PDB file of C-alpha atoms in Angstrom:
ATOM      1  CA  MET A  20      -9.529 -17.610  17.046  1.00 55.00           C
ATOM      2  CA  ARG A  21     -11.348 -19.194  14.139  1.00 67.00           C
ATOM      3  CA  GLY A  22      -8.862 -20.894  11.829  1.00 79.00           C
ATOM      4  CA  LEU A  23      -7.944 -19.478   8.449  1.00 90.00           C
ATOM      5  CA  PRO A  24      -9.731 -20.955   5.422  1.00 85.00           C
ATOM      6  CA  ARG A  25      -8.002 -23.889   3.695  1.00 86.00           C
ATOM      7  CA  PRO A  26     -10.066 -24.645   0.587  1.00 87.00           C
ATOM      8  CA  ASP A  27      -8.893 -27.378  -1.768  1.00 85.00           C
ATOM      9  CA  GLN A  28      -9.351 -25.091  -4.758  1.00 92.00           C
ATOM     10  CA  PRO A  29      -9.253 -21.468  -3.580  1.00 96.00           C
ATOM     11  CA  LYS A  30     -10.903 -18.793  -5.678  1.00 96.00           C
ATOM     12  CA  ALA A  31      -8.462 -16.226  -4.316  1.00 97.00           C
ATOM     13  CA  SER A  32      -5.139 -16.021  -2.514  1.00 98.00           C
ATOM     14  CA  VAL A  33      -4.552 -13.309   0.089  1.00 98.00           C
ATOM     15  CA  ILE A  34      -0.849 -12.417   0.072  1.00 98.00           C
ATOM     16  CA  ILE A  35       0.523 -10.499   3.072  1.00 98.00           C
ATOM     17  CA  ARG A  36       4.016  -9.007   3.054  1.00 96.00           C
ATOM     18  CA  THR A  37       5.520  -8.809   6.535  1.00 95.00           C
ATOM     19  CA  TYR A  38       8.572  -7.562   8.351  1.00 94.00           C
ATOM     20  CA  ASN A  39       8.278  -7.458  12.160  1.00 93.00           C
ATOM     21  CA  GLU A  40       4.472  -7.209  12.128  1.00 95.00           C
ATOM     22  CA  ALA A  41       3.853  -9.134  15.390  1.00 95.00           C
ATOM     23  CA  ARG A  42       1.955  -6.159  16.770  1.00 94.00           C
ATOM     24  CA  HIS A  43      -0.627  -6.140  13.976  1.00 95.00           C
ATOM     25  CA  LEU A  44      -0.613  -9.555  12.301  1.00 96.00           C
ATOM     26  CA  PRO A  45      -2.812 -11.402  14.858  1.00 96.00           C
ATOM     27  CA  GLU A  46      -5.675  -8.963  14.263  1.00 96.00           C
ATOM     28  CA  VAL A  47      -5.186  -9.043  10.489  1.00 97.00           C
ATOM     29  CA  LEU A  48      -5.389 -12.857  10.457  1.00 97.00           C
ATOM     30  CA  LYS A  49      -8.304 -12.871  12.894  1.00 97.00           C
ATOM     31  CA  ARG A  50     -10.324 -10.623  10.614  1.00 97.00           C
ATOM     32  CA  LEU A  51      -9.466 -12.725   7.573  1.00 97.00           C
ATOM     33  CA  ALA A  52     -10.512 -15.870   9.398  1.00 96.00           C
ATOM     34  CA  GLY A  53     -13.871 -14.242  10.149  1.00 96.00           C
ATOM     35  CA  GLN A  54     -14.759 -13.395   6.556  1.00 96.00           C
ATOM     36  CA  ASP A  55     -18.214 -14.381   5.302  1.00 96.00           C
ATOM     37  CA  ARG A  56     -16.611 -15.747   2.169  1.00 94.00           C
ATOM     38  CA  GLN A  57     -14.191 -18.611   2.818  1.00 95.00           C
ATOM     39  CA  ASP A  58     -12.978 -19.669  -0.641  1.00 94.00           C
ATOM     40  CA  PHE A  59      -9.514 -18.162  -0.244  1.00 97.00           C
ATOM     41  CA  GLU A  60      -6.105 -19.086   1.134  1.00 97.00           C
ATOM     42  CA  VAL A  61      -3.643 -16.891   3.074  1.00 98.00           C
ATOM     43  CA  ILE A  62       0.050 -16.636   2.213  1.00 98.00           C
ATOM     44  CA  VAL A  63       2.508 -14.655   4.347  1.00 98.00           C
ATOM     45  CA  VAL A  64       5.696 -13.504   2.628  1.00 97.00           C
ATOM     46  CA  ASP A  65       8.173 -12.671   5.388  1.00 96.00           C
ATOM     47  CA  SER A  66      11.421 -10.812   4.776  1.00 93.00           C
ATOM     48  CA  GLY A  67      13.468 -11.711   7.829  1.00 92.00           C
ATOM     49  CA  SER A  68      11.334 -10.735  10.808  1.00 94.00           C
ATOM     50  CA  THR A  69      13.130 -10.844  14.160  1.00 94.00           C
ATOM     51  CA  ASP A  70       9.986 -10.714  16.299  1.00 94.00           C
ATOM     52  CA  LYS A  71       7.181 -13.304  16.556  1.00 96.00           C
ATOM     53  CA  THR A  72       5.713 -12.608  13.106  1.00 96.00           C
ATOM     54  CA  VAL A  73       6.608 -16.016  11.638  1.00 97.00           C
ATOM     55  CA  ALA A  74       5.370 -17.922  14.696  1.00 96.00           C
ATOM     56  CA  ILE A  75       2.064 -16.024  14.600  1.00 96.00           C
ATOM     57  CA  ALA A  76       1.562 -16.844  10.913  1.00 96.00           C
ATOM     58  CA  GLU A  77       2.387 -20.519  11.446  1.00 95.00           C
ATOM     59  CA  LEU A  78       0.072 -20.827  14.443  1.00 94.00           C
ATOM     60  CA  ALA A  79      -2.807 -19.312  12.462  1.00 94.00           C
ATOM     61  CA  GLY A  80      -2.310 -21.790   9.621  1.00 94.00           C
ATOM     62  CA  ALA A  81      -1.063 -19.382   6.949  1.00 96.00           C
ATOM     63  CA  ARG A  82       1.270 -20.657   4.247  1.00 95.00           C
ATOM     64  CA  LEU A  83       4.730 -19.147   4.659  1.00 96.00           C
ATOM     65  CA  VAL A  84       7.147 -17.907   2.030  1.00 97.00           C
ATOM     66  CA  HIS A  85      10.546 -16.548   3.094  1.00 96.00           C
ATOM     67  CA  ILE A  86      12.662 -13.980   1.300  1.00 94.00           C
ATOM     68  CA  GLU A  87      16.151 -13.009   2.433  1.00 90.00           C
ATOM     69  CA  LYS A  88      16.642  -9.370   3.384  1.00 84.00           C
ATOM     70  CA  SER A  89      19.509  -9.170   0.912  1.00 83.00           C
ATOM     71  CA  GLN A  90      17.137 -10.255  -1.893  1.00 87.00           C
ATOM     72  CA  PHE A  91      14.165  -8.108  -0.901  1.00 89.00           C
ATOM     73  CA  THR A  92      12.415  -5.660  -3.151  1.00 90.00           C
ATOM     74  CA  PHE A  93       8.701  -4.908  -3.020  1.00 92.00           C
ATOM     75  CA  GLY A  94       8.130  -6.413  -6.447  1.00 95.00           C
ATOM     76  CA  ARG A  95      10.217  -9.538  -5.764  1.00 96.00           C
ATOM     77  CA  SER A  96       8.431 -10.318  -2.505  1.00 95.00           C
ATOM     78  CA  LEU A  97       5.067 -10.018  -4.255  1.00 97.00           C
ATOM     79  CA  ASN A  98       6.206 -12.215  -7.127  1.00 97.00           C
ATOM     80  CA  MET A  99       7.292 -14.916  -4.680  1.00 97.00           C
ATOM     81  CA  GLY A 100       3.895 -14.809  -2.994  1.00 97.00           C
ATOM     82  CA  CYS A 101       2.105 -14.904  -6.344  1.00 98.00           C
ATOM     83  CA  GLU A 102       4.173 -17.863  -7.482  1.00 97.00           C
ATOM     84  CA  ALA A 103       3.147 -19.813  -4.382  1.00 97.00           C
ATOM     85  CA  ALA A 104      -0.527 -18.853  -4.744  1.00 97.00           C
ATOM     86  CA  ARG A 105      -3.245 -21.099  -6.157  1.00 96.00           C
ATOM     87  CA  GLY A 106      -6.147 -18.672  -6.487  1.00 97.00           C
ATOM     88  CA  ASP A 107      -7.450 -17.084  -9.683  1.00 97.00           C
ATOM     89  CA  VAL A 108      -7.381 -13.665  -7.998  1.00 98.00           C
ATOM     90  CA  LEU A 109      -4.366 -12.453  -6.000  1.00 98.00           C
ATOM     91  CA  ILE A 110      -5.287 -10.149  -3.124  1.00 98.00           C
ATOM     92  CA  PHE A 111      -2.554  -8.047  -1.492  1.00 98.00           C
ATOM     93  CA  ILE A 112      -2.775  -6.433   1.926  1.00 97.00           C
ATOM     94  CA  SER A 113      -0.004  -5.117   4.125  1.00 95.00           C
ATOM     95  CA  GLY A 114       0.770  -6.773   7.439  1.00 95.00           C
ATOM     96  CA  HIS A 115      -0.547  -3.690   9.232  1.00 95.00           C
ATOM     97  CA  CYS A 116      -3.848  -3.375   7.315  1.00 96.00           C
ATOM     98  CA  TYR A 117      -7.010  -4.640   9.058  1.00 96.00           C
ATOM     99  CA  PRO A 118     -10.040  -5.558   6.897  1.00 98.00           C
ATOM    100  CA  MET A 119     -12.879  -3.280   7.973  1.00 97.00           C
ATOM    101  CA  ASN A 120     -15.625  -5.890   7.924  1.00 96.00           C
ATOM    102  CA  ARG A 121     -16.584  -9.494   7.216  1.00 97.00           C
ATOM    103  CA  ARG A 122     -17.337  -8.787   3.539  1.00 97.00           C
ATOM    104  CA  PHE A 123     -13.883  -7.505   2.594  1.00 98.00           C
ATOM    105  CA  VAL A 124     -12.914 -10.514   0.440  1.00 98.00           C
ATOM    106  CA  ASP A 125     -16.346 -10.710  -1.182  1.00 97.00           C
ATOM    107  CA  GLU A 126     -16.353  -7.016  -2.086  1.00 98.00           C
ATOM    108  CA  ILE A 127     -12.897  -7.055  -3.652  1.00 98.00           C
ATOM    109  CA  LEU A 128     -13.830 -10.103  -5.784  1.00 98.00           C
ATOM    110  CA  LYS A 129     -17.207  -8.821  -7.020  1.00 97.00           C
ATOM    111  CA  PRO A 130     -15.907  -6.587  -9.845  1.00 97.00           C
ATOM    112  CA  TYR A 131     -14.049  -9.529 -11.425  1.00 97.00           C
ATOM    113  CA  GLU A 132     -17.193 -11.633 -11.403  1.00 93.00           C
ATOM    114  CA  ALA A 133     -19.223  -8.810 -12.970  1.00 92.00           C
ATOM    115  CA  ASP A 134     -16.784  -7.664 -15.682  1.00 93.00           C
ATOM    116  CA  GLU A 135     -14.244  -9.857 -17.461  1.00 95.00           C
ATOM    117  CA  LYS A 136     -12.224  -6.782 -18.546  1.00 96.00           C
ATOM    118  CA  ILE A 137     -11.282  -5.849 -14.973  1.00 97.00           C
ATOM    119  CA  ALA A 138      -7.598  -6.540 -14.371  1.00 98.00           C
ATOM    120  CA  LEU A 139      -7.171  -4.933 -10.964  1.00 98.00           C
ATOM    121  CA  VAL A 140      -9.347  -3.947  -8.003  1.00 98.00           C
ATOM    122  CA  TYR A 141      -8.183  -1.866  -5.062  1.00 98.00           C
ATOM    123  CA  GLY A 142     -10.107  -0.834  -1.968  1.00 98.00           C
ATOM    124  CA  MET A 143     -10.653   1.961   0.512  1.00 98.00           C
ATOM    125  CA  GLN A 144      -8.080   2.816   3.179  1.00 98.00           C
ATOM    126  CA  ARG A 145      -8.589   4.677   6.435  1.00 97.00           C
ATOM    127  CA  GLY A 146      -6.248   5.354   9.334  1.00 95.00           C
ATOM    128  CA  GLY A 147      -6.299   4.396  13.000  1.00 91.00           C
ATOM    129  CA  LYS A 148      -5.302   5.868  16.346  1.00 87.00           C
ATOM    130  CA  THR A 149      -1.598   5.958  15.472  1.00 87.00           C
ATOM    131  CA  THR A 150      -2.117   7.511  12.030  1.00 93.00           C
ATOM    132  CA  LYS A 151      -0.785  11.025  11.585  1.00 95.00           C
ATOM    133  CA  PHE A 152      -3.448  13.674  10.958  1.00 96.00           C
ATOM    134  CA  SER A 153      -2.315  14.527   7.427  1.00 97.00           C
ATOM    135  CA  GLU A 154      -2.287  10.855   6.492  1.00 96.00           C
ATOM    136  CA  HIS A 155      -5.941  10.710   7.564  1.00 96.00           C
ATOM    137  CA  CYS A 156      -6.571  13.636   5.198  1.00 96.00           C
ATOM    138  CA  HIS A 157      -4.683  11.849   2.419  1.00 95.00           C
ATOM    139  CA  PHE A 158      -6.749   8.678   2.846  1.00 96.00           C
ATOM    140  CA  ILE A 159     -10.033  10.613   2.753  1.00 96.00           C
ATOM    141  CA  LYS A 160      -9.038  12.441  -0.443  1.00 95.00           C
ATOM    142  CA  THR A 161      -7.483   9.448  -2.212  1.00 95.00           C
ATOM    143  CA  PHE A 162     -10.025   6.773  -1.288  1.00 97.00           C
ATOM    144  CA  PRO A 163     -13.567   8.235  -1.551  1.00 96.00           C
ATOM    145  CA  ARG A 164     -16.740   6.616  -0.277  1.00 96.00           C
ATOM    146  CA  GLU A 165     -18.145   6.145  -3.770  1.00 97.00           C
ATOM    147  CA  PRO A 166     -16.908   3.220  -5.927  1.00 96.00           C
ATOM    148  CA  MET A 167     -15.450   3.616  -9.420  1.00 96.00           C
ATOM    149  CA  ILE A 168     -16.052   0.398 -11.350  1.00 95.00           C
ATOM    150  CA  PRO A 169     -14.314   0.773 -13.702  1.00 94.00           C
ATOM    151  CA  GLN A 170     -12.212   3.850 -13.065  1.00 95.00           C
ATOM    152  CA  GLU A 171     -10.274   6.092 -15.413  1.00 93.00           C
ATOM    153  CA  GLY A 172      -6.510   5.788 -15.306  1.00 93.00           C
ATOM    154  CA  PHE A 173      -4.260   3.308 -13.544  1.00 94.00           C
ATOM    155  CA  PHE A 174      -3.971   4.565  -9.972  1.00 95.00           C
ATOM    156  CA  CYS A 175      -3.994   1.840  -7.302  1.00 96.00           C
ATOM    157  CA  ASN A 176      -2.307   0.959  -4.005  1.00 95.00           C
ATOM    158  CA  ASN A 177      -0.941  -2.458  -3.034  1.00 93.00           C
ATOM    159  CA  ALA A 178      -1.626  -1.985   0.658  1.00 95.00           C
ATOM    160  CA  ASN A 179      -5.138  -3.109  -0.314  1.00 97.00           C
ATOM    161  CA  CYS A 180      -5.331  -4.345  -3.890  1.00 98.00           C
ATOM    162  CA  SER A 181      -5.889  -7.390  -6.114  1.00 98.00           C
ATOM    163  CA  ILE A 182      -5.119  -8.564  -9.641  1.00 98.00           C
ATOM    164  CA  ARG A 183      -5.976 -11.465 -11.935  1.00 98.00           C
ATOM    165  CA  ARG A 184      -3.445 -14.272 -11.627  1.00 97.00           C
ATOM    166  CA  SER A 185      -3.635 -14.975 -15.363  1.00 97.00           C
ATOM    167  CA  LEU A 186      -2.366 -11.456 -16.068  1.00 98.00           C
ATOM    168  CA  TRP A 187       0.376 -11.687 -13.439  1.00 98.00           C
ATOM    169  CA  GLU A 188       1.592 -14.812 -15.236  1.00 98.00           C
ATOM    170  CA  GLN A 189       1.924 -12.719 -18.400  1.00 97.00           C
ATOM    171  CA  ARG A 190       3.579  -9.806 -16.606  1.00 97.00           C
ATOM    172  CA  PRO A 191       5.047 -10.235 -13.085  1.00 98.00           C
ATOM    173  CA  PHE A 192       5.788  -7.194 -10.925  1.00 97.00           C
ATOM    174  CA  ASN A 193       8.893  -5.166 -11.678  1.00 96.00           C
ATOM    175  CA  GLU A 194      11.500  -6.277  -9.153  1.00 95.00           C
ATOM    176  CA  ALA A 195      13.916  -3.406  -9.743  1.00 92.00           C
ATOM    177  CA  LEU A 196      11.688  -0.555  -8.550  1.00 93.00           C
ATOM    178  CA  THR A 197      12.071   1.025  -5.095  1.00 91.00           C
ATOM    179  CA  GLY A 198       8.284   1.172  -4.782  1.00 92.00           C
ATOM    180  CA  LEU A 199       5.095   1.757  -6.791  1.00 95.00           C
ATOM    181  CA  GLU A 200       5.382  -1.689  -8.379  1.00 96.00           C
ATOM    182  CA  ASP A 201       1.574  -1.724  -8.231  1.00 96.00           C
ATOM    183  CA  LEU A 202       1.288   1.483 -10.265  1.00 96.00           C
ATOM    184  CA  GLU A 203       3.779   0.265 -12.847  1.00 97.00           C
ATOM    185  CA  TRP A 204       1.872  -3.012 -13.248  1.00 98.00           C
ATOM    186  CA  ALA A 205      -1.473  -1.203 -13.516  1.00 97.00           C
ATOM    187  CA  LYS A 206      -0.021   1.107 -16.174  1.00 97.00           C
ATOM    188  CA  TRP A 207       0.989  -1.948 -18.204  1.00 98.00           C
ATOM    189  CA  ALA A 208      -2.439  -3.586 -17.792  1.00 97.00           C
ATOM    190  CA  THR A 209      -4.394  -0.516 -18.892  1.00 97.00           C
ATOM    191  CA  GLU A 210      -2.090  -0.081 -21.888  1.00 97.00           C
ATOM    192  CA  GLN A 211      -3.106  -3.624 -22.919  1.00 96.00           C
ATOM    193  CA  GLY A 212      -6.782  -2.631 -22.886  1.00 97.00           C
ATOM    194  CA  TRP A 213      -7.664  -3.865 -19.400  1.00 97.00           C
ATOM    195  CA  GLN A 214      -9.359  -1.774 -16.719  1.00 97.00           C
ATOM    196  CA  ALA A 215      -8.808  -0.965 -13.048  1.00 97.00           C
ATOM    197  CA  ALA A 216     -11.587  -0.603 -10.494  1.00 97.00           C
ATOM    198  CA  TYR A 217     -12.016   0.957  -7.062  1.00 98.00           C
ATOM    199  CA  SER A 218     -14.251  -0.899  -4.594  1.00 97.00           C
ATOM    200  CA  ALA A 219     -15.058   1.452  -1.709  1.00 97.00           C
ATOM    201  CA  LYS A 220     -16.675  -1.337   0.324  1.00 97.00           C
ATOM    202  CA  ALA A 221     -13.489  -3.441   0.304  1.00 98.00           C
ATOM    203  CA  GLY A 222     -11.915  -1.318   3.010  1.00 97.00           C
ATOM    204  CA  VAL A 223      -8.994  -1.683   5.407  1.00 98.00           C
ATOM    205  CA  TYR A 224      -7.630   0.283   8.341  1.00 97.00           C
ATOM    206  CA  HIS A 225      -4.046   1.107   7.355  1.00 96.00           C
ATOM    207  CA  LEU A 226      -2.006   1.653  10.513  1.00 93.00           C
ATOM    208  CA  HIS A 227       1.252   3.395   9.746  1.00 85.00           C
ATOM    209  CA  ASP A 228       3.482   3.630  12.840  1.00 84.00           C
ATOM    210  CA  GLU A 229       6.251   5.592  11.151  1.00 90.00           C
ATOM    211  CA  THR A 230       9.009   7.784  12.510  1.00 92.00           C
ATOM    212  CA  TRP A 231       9.596  11.083  10.758  1.00 95.00           C
ATOM    213  CA  LYS A 232      12.636   9.556   9.033  1.00 94.00           C
ATOM    214  CA  GLN A 233      10.453   6.745   7.691  1.00 93.00           C
ATOM    215  CA  VAL A 234       7.898   9.230   6.341  1.00 95.00           C
ATOM    216  CA  PHE A 235      10.650  11.014   4.403  1.00 96.00           C
ATOM    217  CA  ARG A 236      12.166   7.746   3.126  1.00 93.00           C
ATOM    218  CA  ARG A 237       8.781   6.430   1.956  1.00 94.00           C
ATOM    219  CA  TYR A 238       8.057   9.451  -0.210  1.00 96.00           C
ATOM    220  CA  GLU A 239      11.643   9.636  -1.442  1.00 95.00           C
ATOM    221  CA  ARG A 240      11.782   6.028  -2.635  1.00 93.00           C
ATOM    222  CA  GLU A 241       8.306   6.255  -4.191  1.00 95.00           C
ATOM    223  CA  ALA A 242       9.361   9.362  -6.111  1.00 95.00           C
ATOM    224  CA  ILE A 243      12.461   7.539  -7.364  1.00 94.00           C
ATOM    225  CA  ALA A 244      10.192   4.767  -8.614  1.00 94.00           C
ATOM    226  CA  LEU A 245       7.738   7.235 -10.163  1.00 94.00           C
ATOM    227  CA  LYS A 246      10.570   8.821 -12.132  1.00 94.00           C
ATOM    228  CA  ASN A 247      11.359   5.375 -13.549  1.00 93.00           C
ATOM    229  CA  ILE A 248       7.727   4.693 -14.418  1.00 95.00           C
ATOM    230  CA  LEU A 249       7.036   8.164 -15.856  1.00 94.00           C
ATOM    231  CA  PRO A 250      10.394   9.587 -16.984  1.00 94.00           C
ATOM    232  CA  ASP A 251       8.871  12.944 -17.935  1.00 94.00           C
ATOM    233  CA  VAL A 252       7.529  13.624 -14.436  1.00 93.00           C
ATOM    234  CA  SER A 253       8.908  16.775 -12.815  1.00 94.00           C
ATOM    235  CA  PHE A 254       8.765  18.330  -9.354  1.00 95.00           C
ATOM    236  CA  SER A 255      10.390  21.733  -9.005  1.00 96.00           C
ATOM    237  CA  LEU A 256      11.229  23.739  -5.895  1.00 96.00           C
ATOM    238  CA  PHE A 257       8.306  25.985  -6.784  1.00 97.00           C
ATOM    239  CA  GLU A 258       5.958  22.961  -6.772  1.00 96.00           C
ATOM    240  CA  PHE A 259       7.426  21.815  -3.468  1.00 97.00           C
ATOM    241  CA  VAL A 260       6.691  25.199  -1.860  1.00 97.00           C
ATOM    242  CA  ARG A 261       3.255  25.526  -3.479  1.00 97.00           C
ATOM    243  CA  LEU A 262       2.054  22.057  -2.517  1.00 97.00           C
ATOM    244  CA  PHE A 263       3.476  22.298   0.995  1.00 97.00           C
ATOM    245  CA  PHE A 264       1.624  25.515   1.827  1.00 98.00           C
ATOM    246  CA  HIS A 265      -1.549  24.466  -0.009  1.00 97.00           C
ATOM    247  CA  SER A 266      -1.747  21.150   1.891  1.00 97.00           C
ATOM    248  CA  LEU A 267      -0.772  22.843   5.145  1.00 97.00           C
ATOM    249  CA  PHE A 268      -3.663  25.284   4.732  1.00 97.00           C
ATOM    250  CA  LEU A 269      -6.218  22.575   3.902  1.00 97.00           C
ATOM    251  CA  ASP A 270      -5.123  20.258   6.712  1.00 97.00           C
ATOM    252  CA  CYS A 271      -5.092  23.053   9.285  1.00 98.00           C
ATOM    253  CA  ARG A 272      -8.538  24.184   8.181  1.00 97.00           C
ATOM    254  CA  TYR A 273      -9.855  20.639   8.564  1.00 97.00           C
ATOM    255  CA  ALA A 274      -8.141  20.288  11.943  1.00 97.00           C
ATOM    256  CA  ARG A 275      -9.724  23.538  13.130  1.00 97.00           C
ATOM    257  CA  ARG A 276     -13.171  22.293  12.133  1.00 96.00           C
ATOM    258  CA  ARG A 277     -12.503  19.193  14.226  1.00 95.00           C
ATOM    259  CA  ARG A 278     -11.148  21.318  17.083  1.00 96.00           C
ATOM    260  CA  GLN A 279      -7.727  19.675  16.863  1.00 96.00           C
ATOM    261  CA  LEU A 280      -5.644  22.484  15.361  1.00 97.00           C
ATOM    262  CA  THR A 281      -3.905  23.569  18.574  1.00 96.00           C
ATOM    263  CA  ARG A 282      -2.420  20.146  19.221  1.00 95.00           C
ATOM    264  CA  ARG A 283      -2.016  19.032  15.602  1.00 96.00           C
ATOM    265  CA  TRP A 284      -0.516  21.945  13.662  1.00 97.00           C
ATOM    266  CA  LYS A 285       3.121  21.032  14.329  1.00 97.00           C
ATOM    267  CA  GLU A 286       2.496  17.429  13.276  1.00 97.00           C
ATOM    268  CA  ILE A 287       0.690  18.602  10.145  1.00 98.00           C
ATOM    269  CA  ALA A 288       3.548  20.905   9.176  1.00 98.00           C
ATOM    270  CA  ALA A 289       6.156  18.191   9.772  1.00 98.00           C
ATOM    271  CA  PHE A 290       4.295  15.560   7.743  1.00 98.00           C
ATOM    272  CA  ARG A 291       3.641  17.775   4.738  1.00 98.00           C
ATOM    273  CA  LEU A 292       7.194  19.131   4.781  1.00 98.00           C
ATOM    274  CA  LEU A 293       8.703  15.627   4.780  1.00 97.00           C
ATOM    275  CA  GLN A 294       6.174  14.347   2.241  1.00 97.00           C
ATOM    276  CA  TYR A 295       6.967  16.968  -0.367  1.00 97.00           C
ATOM    277  CA  TRP A 296      10.669  17.313   0.424  1.00 97.00           C
ATOM    278  CA  GLY A 297      10.983  13.529   0.138  1.00 96.00           C
ATOM    279  CA  THR A 298       9.168  13.709  -3.203  1.00 97.00           C
ATOM    280  CA  TYR A 299      11.448  16.486  -4.429  1.00 97.00           C
ATOM    281  CA  CYS A 300      14.588  14.617  -3.383  1.00 95.00           C
ATOM    282  CA  GLY A 301      13.339  11.386  -4.974  1.00 95.00           C
ATOM    283  CA  VAL A 302      12.513  12.974  -8.323  1.00 95.00           C
ATOM    284  CA  HIS A 303      15.969  14.575  -8.405  1.00 94.00           C
ATOM    285  CA  TYR A 304      17.832  11.516  -7.090  1.00 88.00           C
ATOM    286  CA  HIS A 305      20.804  10.634  -9.314  1.00 78.00           C
ATOM    287  CA  LYS A 306      22.963   8.352  -7.176  1.00 68.00           C
ATOM    288  CA  LYS A 307      23.494   4.716  -8.053  1.00 63.00           C
ATOM    289  CA  LEU A 308      21.153   2.496  -6.032  1.00 54.00           C
ATOM    290  CA  THR A 309      23.708   0.396  -4.187  1.00 53.00           C
ATOM    291  CA  LYS A 310      22.825  -2.498  -1.900  1.00 52.00           C
ATOM    292  CA  LYS A 311      23.363  -0.273   1.144  1.00 52.00           C
ATOM    293  CA  ILE A 312      21.091   2.467  -0.202  1.00 49.00           C
ATOM    294  CA  LYS A 313      18.352  -0.019  -1.119  1.00 45.00           C
ATOM    295  CA  GLU A 314      18.443  -1.472   2.397  1.00 49.00           C
ATOM    296  CA  ARG A 315      18.027   2.039   3.760  1.00 50.00           C
ATOM    297  CA  PHE A 316      14.871   2.429   1.647  1.00 45.00           C
ATOM    298  CA  PHE A 317      13.428  -1.024   2.320  1.00 49.00           C
ATOM    299  CA  TYR A 318      14.387  -1.347   6.011  1.00 50.00           C
ATOM    300  CA  PRO A 319      14.469   2.190   7.473  1.00 51.00           C
ATOM    301  CA  ASN A 320      15.557   2.451  11.082  1.00 50.00           C
ATOM    302  CA  LYS A 321      12.800   2.341  13.634  1.00 43.00           C
TER     303      LYS A 321
END
């Protein structure tokens, strides 16, 4: 495998959060090493992997940052990676997200070079063979083929995202949130007069290999975070029922067009049920977030 770039003065720093990503990390690093643009460094922030993740990162030449499981939050792990970074732009991808092509880094940096008011750029996401059918539908709806540079609003997703380091130095990520630290940061940036952008060509394949319990936990913890970011947000039982059946209908219609309905309808129903029930439970969550509960959110059982 071609070695990872090691520029003396990197333009960007690619920061990868990992926890037991030995299955995916070699391909992620291989695709980063093969980028047309080579003026970036790679930093792996590992939160206590028990597989070969750390050895794989070291062998590839990535810089390693370690965070104890007891200290982990999504925002804290990102802040530790950002603190270690040297680039002017901080690029975040998950340890199970594969850059789609050799121009990934170049495409995610272009909006910054064209517009000095851009604070954040995020890219397209698509699923893979292990992705659940409804997640494919979600990716298609959420990450269109057309770019939005700049876009309205502050939506983004840290599985494939980037920000200006100078702005992170002014406002690090919120370390107390159970998720959506990217959205909270983007909300702050846009309130300061900065803009977010969506680069469709800076795409990744996002390979979720989640159990049904993990699907529920993901949407639950993100809804808890959303309630902290937007205190007035609501999600009633009526909205749960309405959105479940509406999404079920759309997904099943799409599956029928692709001649997959017979073998996919149970999976579709399960995903949408857990997605919206997790959201409902998260919005209405009132328990104190103890250390044990946080570990359940951050390290769900396989």
